[in-house]
mmCIF file of N, CA and C in Angstrom:
data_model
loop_
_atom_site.group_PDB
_atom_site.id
_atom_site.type_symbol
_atom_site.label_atom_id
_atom_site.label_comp_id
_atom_site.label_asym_id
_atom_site.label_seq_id
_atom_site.Cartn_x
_atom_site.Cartn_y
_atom_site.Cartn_z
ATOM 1 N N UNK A 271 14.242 13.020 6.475
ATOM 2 C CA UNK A 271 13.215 12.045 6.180
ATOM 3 C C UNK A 271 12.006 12.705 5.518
ATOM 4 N N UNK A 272 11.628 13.708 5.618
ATOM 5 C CA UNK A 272 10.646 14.713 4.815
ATOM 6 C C UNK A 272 11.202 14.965 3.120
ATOM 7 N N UNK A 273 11.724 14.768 2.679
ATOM 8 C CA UNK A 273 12.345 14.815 1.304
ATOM 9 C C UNK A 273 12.180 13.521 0.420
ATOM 10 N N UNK A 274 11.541 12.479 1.610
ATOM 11 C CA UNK A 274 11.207 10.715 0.492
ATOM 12 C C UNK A 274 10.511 11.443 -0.617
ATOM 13 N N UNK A 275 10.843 10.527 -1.603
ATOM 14 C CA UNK A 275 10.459 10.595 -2.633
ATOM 15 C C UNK A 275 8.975 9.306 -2.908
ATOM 16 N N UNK A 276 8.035 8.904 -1.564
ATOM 17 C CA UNK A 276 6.989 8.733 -1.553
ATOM 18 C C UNK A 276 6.481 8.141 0.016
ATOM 19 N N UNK A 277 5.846 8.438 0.259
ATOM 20 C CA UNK A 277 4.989 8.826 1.561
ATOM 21 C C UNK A 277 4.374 7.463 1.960
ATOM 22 N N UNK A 278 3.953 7.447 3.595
ATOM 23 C CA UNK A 278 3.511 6.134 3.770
ATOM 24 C C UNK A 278 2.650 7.016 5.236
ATOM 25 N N UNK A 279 1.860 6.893 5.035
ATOM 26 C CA UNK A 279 1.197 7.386 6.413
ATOM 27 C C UNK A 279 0.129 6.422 7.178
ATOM 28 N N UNK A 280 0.293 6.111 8.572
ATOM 29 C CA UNK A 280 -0.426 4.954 9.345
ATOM 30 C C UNK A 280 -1.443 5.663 10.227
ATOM 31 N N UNK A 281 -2.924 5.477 10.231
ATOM 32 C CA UNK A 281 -3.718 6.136 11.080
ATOM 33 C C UNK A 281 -4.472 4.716 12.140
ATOM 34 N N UNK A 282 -4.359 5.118 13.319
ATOM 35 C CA UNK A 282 -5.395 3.958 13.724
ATOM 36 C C UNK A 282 -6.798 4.502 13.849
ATOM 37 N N UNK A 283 -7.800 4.204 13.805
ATOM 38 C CA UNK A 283 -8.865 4.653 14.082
ATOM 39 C C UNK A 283 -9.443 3.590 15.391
ATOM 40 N N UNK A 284 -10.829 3.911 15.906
ATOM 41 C CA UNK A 284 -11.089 2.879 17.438
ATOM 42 C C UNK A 284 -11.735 1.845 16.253
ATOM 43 N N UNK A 285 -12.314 1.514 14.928
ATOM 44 C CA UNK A 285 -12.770 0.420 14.309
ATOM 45 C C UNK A 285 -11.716 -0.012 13.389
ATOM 46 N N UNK A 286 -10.892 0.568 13.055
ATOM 47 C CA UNK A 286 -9.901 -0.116 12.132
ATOM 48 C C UNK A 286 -8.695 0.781 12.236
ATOM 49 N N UNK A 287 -7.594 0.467 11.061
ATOM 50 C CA UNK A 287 -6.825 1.049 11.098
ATOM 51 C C UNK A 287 -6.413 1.369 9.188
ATOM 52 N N UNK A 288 -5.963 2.361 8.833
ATOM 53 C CA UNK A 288 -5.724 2.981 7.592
ATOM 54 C C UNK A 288 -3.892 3.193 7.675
ATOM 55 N N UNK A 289 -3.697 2.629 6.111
ATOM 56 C CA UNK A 289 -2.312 3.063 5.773
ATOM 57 C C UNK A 289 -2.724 3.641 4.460
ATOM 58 N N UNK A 290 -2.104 5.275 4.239
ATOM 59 C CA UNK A 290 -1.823 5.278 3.003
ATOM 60 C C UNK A 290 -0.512 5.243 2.301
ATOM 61 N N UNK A 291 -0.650 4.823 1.134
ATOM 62 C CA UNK A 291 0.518 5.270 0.500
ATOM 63 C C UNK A 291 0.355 6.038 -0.915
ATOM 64 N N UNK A 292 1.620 7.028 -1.253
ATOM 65 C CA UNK A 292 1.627 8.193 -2.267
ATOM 66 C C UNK A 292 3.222 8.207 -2.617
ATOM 67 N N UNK A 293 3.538 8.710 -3.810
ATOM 68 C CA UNK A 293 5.125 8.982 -4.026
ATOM 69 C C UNK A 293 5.280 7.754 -5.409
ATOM 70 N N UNK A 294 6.563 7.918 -5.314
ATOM 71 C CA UNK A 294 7.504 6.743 -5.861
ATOM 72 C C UNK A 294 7.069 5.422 -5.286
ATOM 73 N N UNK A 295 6.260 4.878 -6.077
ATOM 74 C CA UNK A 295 6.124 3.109 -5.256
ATOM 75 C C UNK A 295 6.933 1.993 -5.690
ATOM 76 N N UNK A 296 8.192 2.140 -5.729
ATOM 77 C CA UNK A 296 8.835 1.331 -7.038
ATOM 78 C C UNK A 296 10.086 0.985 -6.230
ATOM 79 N N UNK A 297 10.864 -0.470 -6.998
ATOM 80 C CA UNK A 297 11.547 -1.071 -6.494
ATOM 81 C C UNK A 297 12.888 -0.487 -5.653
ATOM 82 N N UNK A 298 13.480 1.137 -5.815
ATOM 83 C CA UNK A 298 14.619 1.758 -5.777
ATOM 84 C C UNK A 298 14.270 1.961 -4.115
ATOM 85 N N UNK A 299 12.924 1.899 -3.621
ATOM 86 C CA UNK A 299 12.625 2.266 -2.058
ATOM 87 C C UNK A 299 11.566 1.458 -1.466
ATOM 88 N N UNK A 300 11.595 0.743 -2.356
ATOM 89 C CA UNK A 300 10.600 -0.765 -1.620
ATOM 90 C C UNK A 300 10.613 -1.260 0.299
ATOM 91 N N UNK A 301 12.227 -1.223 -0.231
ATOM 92 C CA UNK A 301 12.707 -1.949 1.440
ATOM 93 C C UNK A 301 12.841 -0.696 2.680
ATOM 94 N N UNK A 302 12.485 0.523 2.108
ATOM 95 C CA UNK A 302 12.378 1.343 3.294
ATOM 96 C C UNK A 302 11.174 1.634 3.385
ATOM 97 N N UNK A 303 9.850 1.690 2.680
ATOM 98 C CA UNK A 303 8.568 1.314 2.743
ATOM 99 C C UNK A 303 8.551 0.310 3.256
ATOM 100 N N UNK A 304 8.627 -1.058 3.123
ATOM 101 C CA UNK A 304 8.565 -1.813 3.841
ATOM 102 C C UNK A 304 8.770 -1.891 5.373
ATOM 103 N N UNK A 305 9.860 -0.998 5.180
ATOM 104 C CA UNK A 305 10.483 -1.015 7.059
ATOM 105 C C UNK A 305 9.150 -0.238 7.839
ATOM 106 N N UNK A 306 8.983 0.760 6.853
ATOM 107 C CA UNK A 306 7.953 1.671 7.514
ATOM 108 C C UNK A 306 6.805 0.854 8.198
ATOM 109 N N UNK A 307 6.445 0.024 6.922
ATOM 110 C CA UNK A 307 5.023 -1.213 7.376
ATOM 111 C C UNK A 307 5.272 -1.996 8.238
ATOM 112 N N UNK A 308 6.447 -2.172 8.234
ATOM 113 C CA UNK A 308 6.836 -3.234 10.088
ATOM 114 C C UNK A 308 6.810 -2.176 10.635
ATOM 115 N N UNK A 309 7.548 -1.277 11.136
ATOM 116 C CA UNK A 309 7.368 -0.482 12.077
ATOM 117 C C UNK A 309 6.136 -0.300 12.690
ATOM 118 N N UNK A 310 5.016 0.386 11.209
ATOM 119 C CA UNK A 310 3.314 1.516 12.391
ATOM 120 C C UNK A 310 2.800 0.034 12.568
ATOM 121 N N UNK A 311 2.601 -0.743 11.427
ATOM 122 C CA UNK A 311 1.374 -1.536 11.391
ATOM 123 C C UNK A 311 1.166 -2.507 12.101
ATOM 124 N N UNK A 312 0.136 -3.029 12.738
ATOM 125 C CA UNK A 312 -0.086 -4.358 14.111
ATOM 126 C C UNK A 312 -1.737 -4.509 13.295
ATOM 127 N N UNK A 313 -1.785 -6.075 13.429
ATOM 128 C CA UNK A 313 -2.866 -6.790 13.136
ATOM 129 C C UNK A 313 -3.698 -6.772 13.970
ATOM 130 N N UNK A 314 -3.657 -5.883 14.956
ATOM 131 C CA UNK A 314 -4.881 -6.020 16.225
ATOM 132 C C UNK A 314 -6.403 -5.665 15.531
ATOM 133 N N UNK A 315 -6.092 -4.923 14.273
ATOM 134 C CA UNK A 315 -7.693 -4.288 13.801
ATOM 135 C C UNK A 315 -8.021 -4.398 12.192
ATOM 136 N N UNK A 316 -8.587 -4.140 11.909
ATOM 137 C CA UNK A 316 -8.988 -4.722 10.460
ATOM 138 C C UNK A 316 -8.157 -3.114 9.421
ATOM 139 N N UNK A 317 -7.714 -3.292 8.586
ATOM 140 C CA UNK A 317 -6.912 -2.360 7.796
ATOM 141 C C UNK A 317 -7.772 -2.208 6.233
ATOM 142 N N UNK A 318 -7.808 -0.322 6.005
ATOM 143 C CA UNK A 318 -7.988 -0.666 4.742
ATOM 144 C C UNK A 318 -6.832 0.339 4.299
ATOM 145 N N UNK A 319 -6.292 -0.194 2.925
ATOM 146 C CA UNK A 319 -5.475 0.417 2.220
ATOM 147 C C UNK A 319 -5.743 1.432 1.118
ATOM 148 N N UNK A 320 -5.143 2.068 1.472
ATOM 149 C CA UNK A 320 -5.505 3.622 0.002
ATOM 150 C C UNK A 320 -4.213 3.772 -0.458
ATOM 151 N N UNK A 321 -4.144 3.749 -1.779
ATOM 152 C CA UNK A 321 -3.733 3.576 -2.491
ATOM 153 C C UNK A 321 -3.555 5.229 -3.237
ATOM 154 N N UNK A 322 -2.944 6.121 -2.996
ATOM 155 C CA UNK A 322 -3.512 7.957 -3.289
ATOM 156 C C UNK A 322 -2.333 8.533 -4.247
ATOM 157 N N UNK A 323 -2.633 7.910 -5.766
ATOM 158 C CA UNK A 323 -2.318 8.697 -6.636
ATOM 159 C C UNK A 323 -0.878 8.675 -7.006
ATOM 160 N N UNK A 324 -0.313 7.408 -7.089
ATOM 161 C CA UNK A 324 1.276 7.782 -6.664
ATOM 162 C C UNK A 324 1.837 8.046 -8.152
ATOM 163 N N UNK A 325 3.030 8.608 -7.715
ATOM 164 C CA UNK A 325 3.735 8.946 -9.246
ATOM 165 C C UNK A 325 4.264 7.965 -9.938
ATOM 166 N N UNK A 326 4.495 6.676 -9.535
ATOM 167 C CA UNK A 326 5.067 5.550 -10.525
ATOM 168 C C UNK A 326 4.606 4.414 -8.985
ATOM 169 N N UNK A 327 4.458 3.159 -9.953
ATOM 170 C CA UNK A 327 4.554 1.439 -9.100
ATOM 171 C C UNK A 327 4.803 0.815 -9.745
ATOM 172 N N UNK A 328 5.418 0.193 -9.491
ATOM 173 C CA UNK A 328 5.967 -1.299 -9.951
ATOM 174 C C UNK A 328 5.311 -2.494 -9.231
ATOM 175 N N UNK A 329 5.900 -3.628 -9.702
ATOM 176 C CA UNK A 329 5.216 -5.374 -9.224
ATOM 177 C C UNK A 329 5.661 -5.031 -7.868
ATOM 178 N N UNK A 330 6.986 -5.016 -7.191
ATOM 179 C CA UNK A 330 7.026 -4.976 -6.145
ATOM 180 C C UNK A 330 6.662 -4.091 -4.737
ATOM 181 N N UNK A 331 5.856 -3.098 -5.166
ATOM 182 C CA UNK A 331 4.718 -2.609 -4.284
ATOM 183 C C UNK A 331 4.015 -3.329 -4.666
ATOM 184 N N UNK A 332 3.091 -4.512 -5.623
ATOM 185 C CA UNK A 332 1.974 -4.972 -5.419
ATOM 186 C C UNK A 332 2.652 -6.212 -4.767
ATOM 187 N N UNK A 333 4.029 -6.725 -4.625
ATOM 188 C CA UNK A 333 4.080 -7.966 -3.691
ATOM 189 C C UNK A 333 3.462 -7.287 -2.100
ATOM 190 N N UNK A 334 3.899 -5.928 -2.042
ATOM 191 C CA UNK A 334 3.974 -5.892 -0.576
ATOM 192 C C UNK A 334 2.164 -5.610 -0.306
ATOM 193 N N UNK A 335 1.941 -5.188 -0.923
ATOM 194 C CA UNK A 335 0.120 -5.166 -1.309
ATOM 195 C C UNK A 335 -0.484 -6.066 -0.640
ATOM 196 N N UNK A 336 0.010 -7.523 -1.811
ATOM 197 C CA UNK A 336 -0.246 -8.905 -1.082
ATOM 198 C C UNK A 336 0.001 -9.309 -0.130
ATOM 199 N N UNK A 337 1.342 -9.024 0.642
ATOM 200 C CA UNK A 337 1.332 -9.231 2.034
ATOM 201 C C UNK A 337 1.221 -8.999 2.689
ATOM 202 N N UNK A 338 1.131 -7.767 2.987
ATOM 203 C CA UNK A 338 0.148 -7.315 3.811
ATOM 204 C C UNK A 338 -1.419 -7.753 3.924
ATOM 205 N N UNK A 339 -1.910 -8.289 2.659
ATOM 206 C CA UNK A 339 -3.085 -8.384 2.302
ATOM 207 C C UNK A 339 -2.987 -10.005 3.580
ATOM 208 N N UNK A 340 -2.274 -11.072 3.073
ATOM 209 C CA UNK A 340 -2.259 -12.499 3.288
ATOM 210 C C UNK A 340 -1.911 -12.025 5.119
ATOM 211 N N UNK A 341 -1.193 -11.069 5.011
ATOM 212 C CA UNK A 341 -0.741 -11.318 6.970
ATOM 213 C C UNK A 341 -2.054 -11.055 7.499
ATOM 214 N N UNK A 342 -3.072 -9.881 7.363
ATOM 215 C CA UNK A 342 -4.232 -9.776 7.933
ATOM 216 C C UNK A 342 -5.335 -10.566 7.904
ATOM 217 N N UNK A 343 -5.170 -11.253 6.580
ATOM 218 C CA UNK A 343 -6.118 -12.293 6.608
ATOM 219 C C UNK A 343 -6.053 -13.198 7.281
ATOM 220 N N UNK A 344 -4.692 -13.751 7.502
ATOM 221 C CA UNK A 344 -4.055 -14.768 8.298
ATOM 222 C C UNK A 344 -4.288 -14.719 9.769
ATOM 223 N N UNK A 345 -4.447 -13.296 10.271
ATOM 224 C CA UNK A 345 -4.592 -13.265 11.633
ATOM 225 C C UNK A 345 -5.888 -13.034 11.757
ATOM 226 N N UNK A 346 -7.224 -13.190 10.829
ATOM 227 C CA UNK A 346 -8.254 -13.021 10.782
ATOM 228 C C UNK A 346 -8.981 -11.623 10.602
ATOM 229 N N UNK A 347 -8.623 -11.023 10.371
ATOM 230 C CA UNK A 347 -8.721 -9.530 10.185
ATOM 231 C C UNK A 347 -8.640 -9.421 8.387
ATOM 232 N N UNK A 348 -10.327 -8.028 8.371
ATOM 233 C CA UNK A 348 -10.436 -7.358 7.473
ATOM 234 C C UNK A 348 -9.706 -6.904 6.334
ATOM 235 N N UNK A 349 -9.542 -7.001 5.089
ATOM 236 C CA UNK A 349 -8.121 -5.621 4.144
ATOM 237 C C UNK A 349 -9.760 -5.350 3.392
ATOM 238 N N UNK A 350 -9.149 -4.184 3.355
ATOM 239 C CA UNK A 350 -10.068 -3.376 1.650
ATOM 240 C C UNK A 350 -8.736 -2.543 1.353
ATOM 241 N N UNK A 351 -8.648 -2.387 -0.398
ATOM 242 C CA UNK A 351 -7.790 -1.819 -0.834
ATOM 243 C C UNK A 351 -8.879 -0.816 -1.873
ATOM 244 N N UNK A 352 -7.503 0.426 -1.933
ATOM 245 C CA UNK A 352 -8.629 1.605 -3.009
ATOM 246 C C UNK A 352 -7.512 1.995 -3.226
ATOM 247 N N UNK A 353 -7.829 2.217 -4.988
ATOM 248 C CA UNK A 353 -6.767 3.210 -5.302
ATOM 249 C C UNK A 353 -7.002 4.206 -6.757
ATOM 250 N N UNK A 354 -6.619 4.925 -6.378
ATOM 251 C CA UNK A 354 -6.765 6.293 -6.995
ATOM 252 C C UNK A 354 -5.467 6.391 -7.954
ATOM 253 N N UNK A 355 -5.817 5.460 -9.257
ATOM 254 C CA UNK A 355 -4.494 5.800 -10.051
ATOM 255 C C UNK A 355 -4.804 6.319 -11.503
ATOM 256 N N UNK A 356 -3.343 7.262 -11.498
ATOM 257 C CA UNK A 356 -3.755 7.722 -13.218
ATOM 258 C C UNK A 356 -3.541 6.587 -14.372
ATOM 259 N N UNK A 357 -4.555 7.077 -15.559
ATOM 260 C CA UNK A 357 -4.928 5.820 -16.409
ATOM 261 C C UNK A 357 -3.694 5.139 -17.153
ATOM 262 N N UNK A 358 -2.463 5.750 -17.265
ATOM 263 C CA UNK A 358 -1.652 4.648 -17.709
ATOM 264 C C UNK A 358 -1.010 3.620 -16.424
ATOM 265 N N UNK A 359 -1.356 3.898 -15.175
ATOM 266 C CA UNK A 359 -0.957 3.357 -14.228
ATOM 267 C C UNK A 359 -2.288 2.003 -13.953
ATOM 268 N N UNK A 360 -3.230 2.512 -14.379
ATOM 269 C CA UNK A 360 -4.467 1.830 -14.386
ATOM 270 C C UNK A 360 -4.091 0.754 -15.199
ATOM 271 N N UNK A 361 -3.861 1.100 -16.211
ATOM 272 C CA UNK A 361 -3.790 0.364 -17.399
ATOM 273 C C UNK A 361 -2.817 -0.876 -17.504
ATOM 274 N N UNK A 362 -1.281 -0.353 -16.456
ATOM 275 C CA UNK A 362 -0.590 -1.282 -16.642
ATOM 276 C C UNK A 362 -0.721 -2.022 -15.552
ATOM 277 N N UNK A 363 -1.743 -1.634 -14.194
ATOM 278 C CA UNK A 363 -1.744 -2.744 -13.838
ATOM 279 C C UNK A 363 -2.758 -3.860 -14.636
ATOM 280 N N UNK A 364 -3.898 -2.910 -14.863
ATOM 281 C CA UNK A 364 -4.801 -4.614 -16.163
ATOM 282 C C UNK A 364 -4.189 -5.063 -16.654
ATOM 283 N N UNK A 365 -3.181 -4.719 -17.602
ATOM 284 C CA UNK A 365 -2.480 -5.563 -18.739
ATOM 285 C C UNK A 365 -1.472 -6.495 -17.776
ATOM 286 N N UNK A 366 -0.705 -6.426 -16.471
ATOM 287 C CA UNK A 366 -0.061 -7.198 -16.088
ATOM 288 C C UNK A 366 -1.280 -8.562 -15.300
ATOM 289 N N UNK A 367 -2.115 -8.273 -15.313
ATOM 290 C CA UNK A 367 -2.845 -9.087 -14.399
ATOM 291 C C UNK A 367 -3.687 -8.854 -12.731
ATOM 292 N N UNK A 368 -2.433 -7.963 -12.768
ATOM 293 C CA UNK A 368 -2.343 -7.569 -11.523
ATOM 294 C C UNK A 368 -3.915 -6.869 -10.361
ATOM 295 N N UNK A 369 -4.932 -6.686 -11.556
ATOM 296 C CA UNK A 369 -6.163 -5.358 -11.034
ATOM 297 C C UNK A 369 -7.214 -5.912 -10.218
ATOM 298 N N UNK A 370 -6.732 -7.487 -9.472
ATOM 299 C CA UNK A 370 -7.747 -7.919 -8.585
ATOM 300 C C UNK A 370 -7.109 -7.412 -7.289
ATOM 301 N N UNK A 371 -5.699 -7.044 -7.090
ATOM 302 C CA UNK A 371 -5.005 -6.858 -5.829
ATOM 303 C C UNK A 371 -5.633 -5.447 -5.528
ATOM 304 N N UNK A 372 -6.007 -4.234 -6.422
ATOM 305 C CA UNK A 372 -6.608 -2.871 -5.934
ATOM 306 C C UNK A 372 -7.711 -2.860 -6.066
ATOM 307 N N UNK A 373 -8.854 -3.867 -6.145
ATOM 308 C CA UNK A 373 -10.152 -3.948 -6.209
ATOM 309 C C UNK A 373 -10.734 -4.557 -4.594
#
């Protein structure tokens, strides 16, 4: 399990709680990222997301973006998202629409 080809790390803190993610964000390992985010994550505390530099993303890390985004909101709880991406990654999320989900 140390050999993924992109990283998902869950911290709780006593005021919130932090997930990052790094690596491959793209559709070929979506659903085992995903598993990961059911697994650490619980809505008990307000979450912010970091977003740290990954080597490729696709739309479907920004679905899971969003839902994560809509489940916390839903249970009344905090999201802030940040992300640290290089400029053609920047770029394609503006041109898809997509650059209100990492703001």
């Amino acid at each position: 399990m140390d050999n993924l080809p992109y990283k998902v790390i869950y911290d709780e803190l006593p005021e919130k709680a932090i997930i990052r993610f790094s690596g491959q964000l793209i559709i070929n390992f979506i659903e085992s990222i995903t598993e990961v985010v059911k697994e650490r994550v619980k809505t008990s505390k307000n979450l912010e997301i970091q977003v740290d530099n990954p080597d490729s993303m696709d739309v479907t890390f920004i679905q899971l973006l969003l839902a994560l985004k809509n489940t916390f909101e839903t249970a009344g709880k905090e999201v802030s998202v940040s992300a640290e991406l290089k400029d053609e990654l920047r770029t394609l999320i503006d041109n898809s629409g997509f650059n209100y989900v990492l703001n």
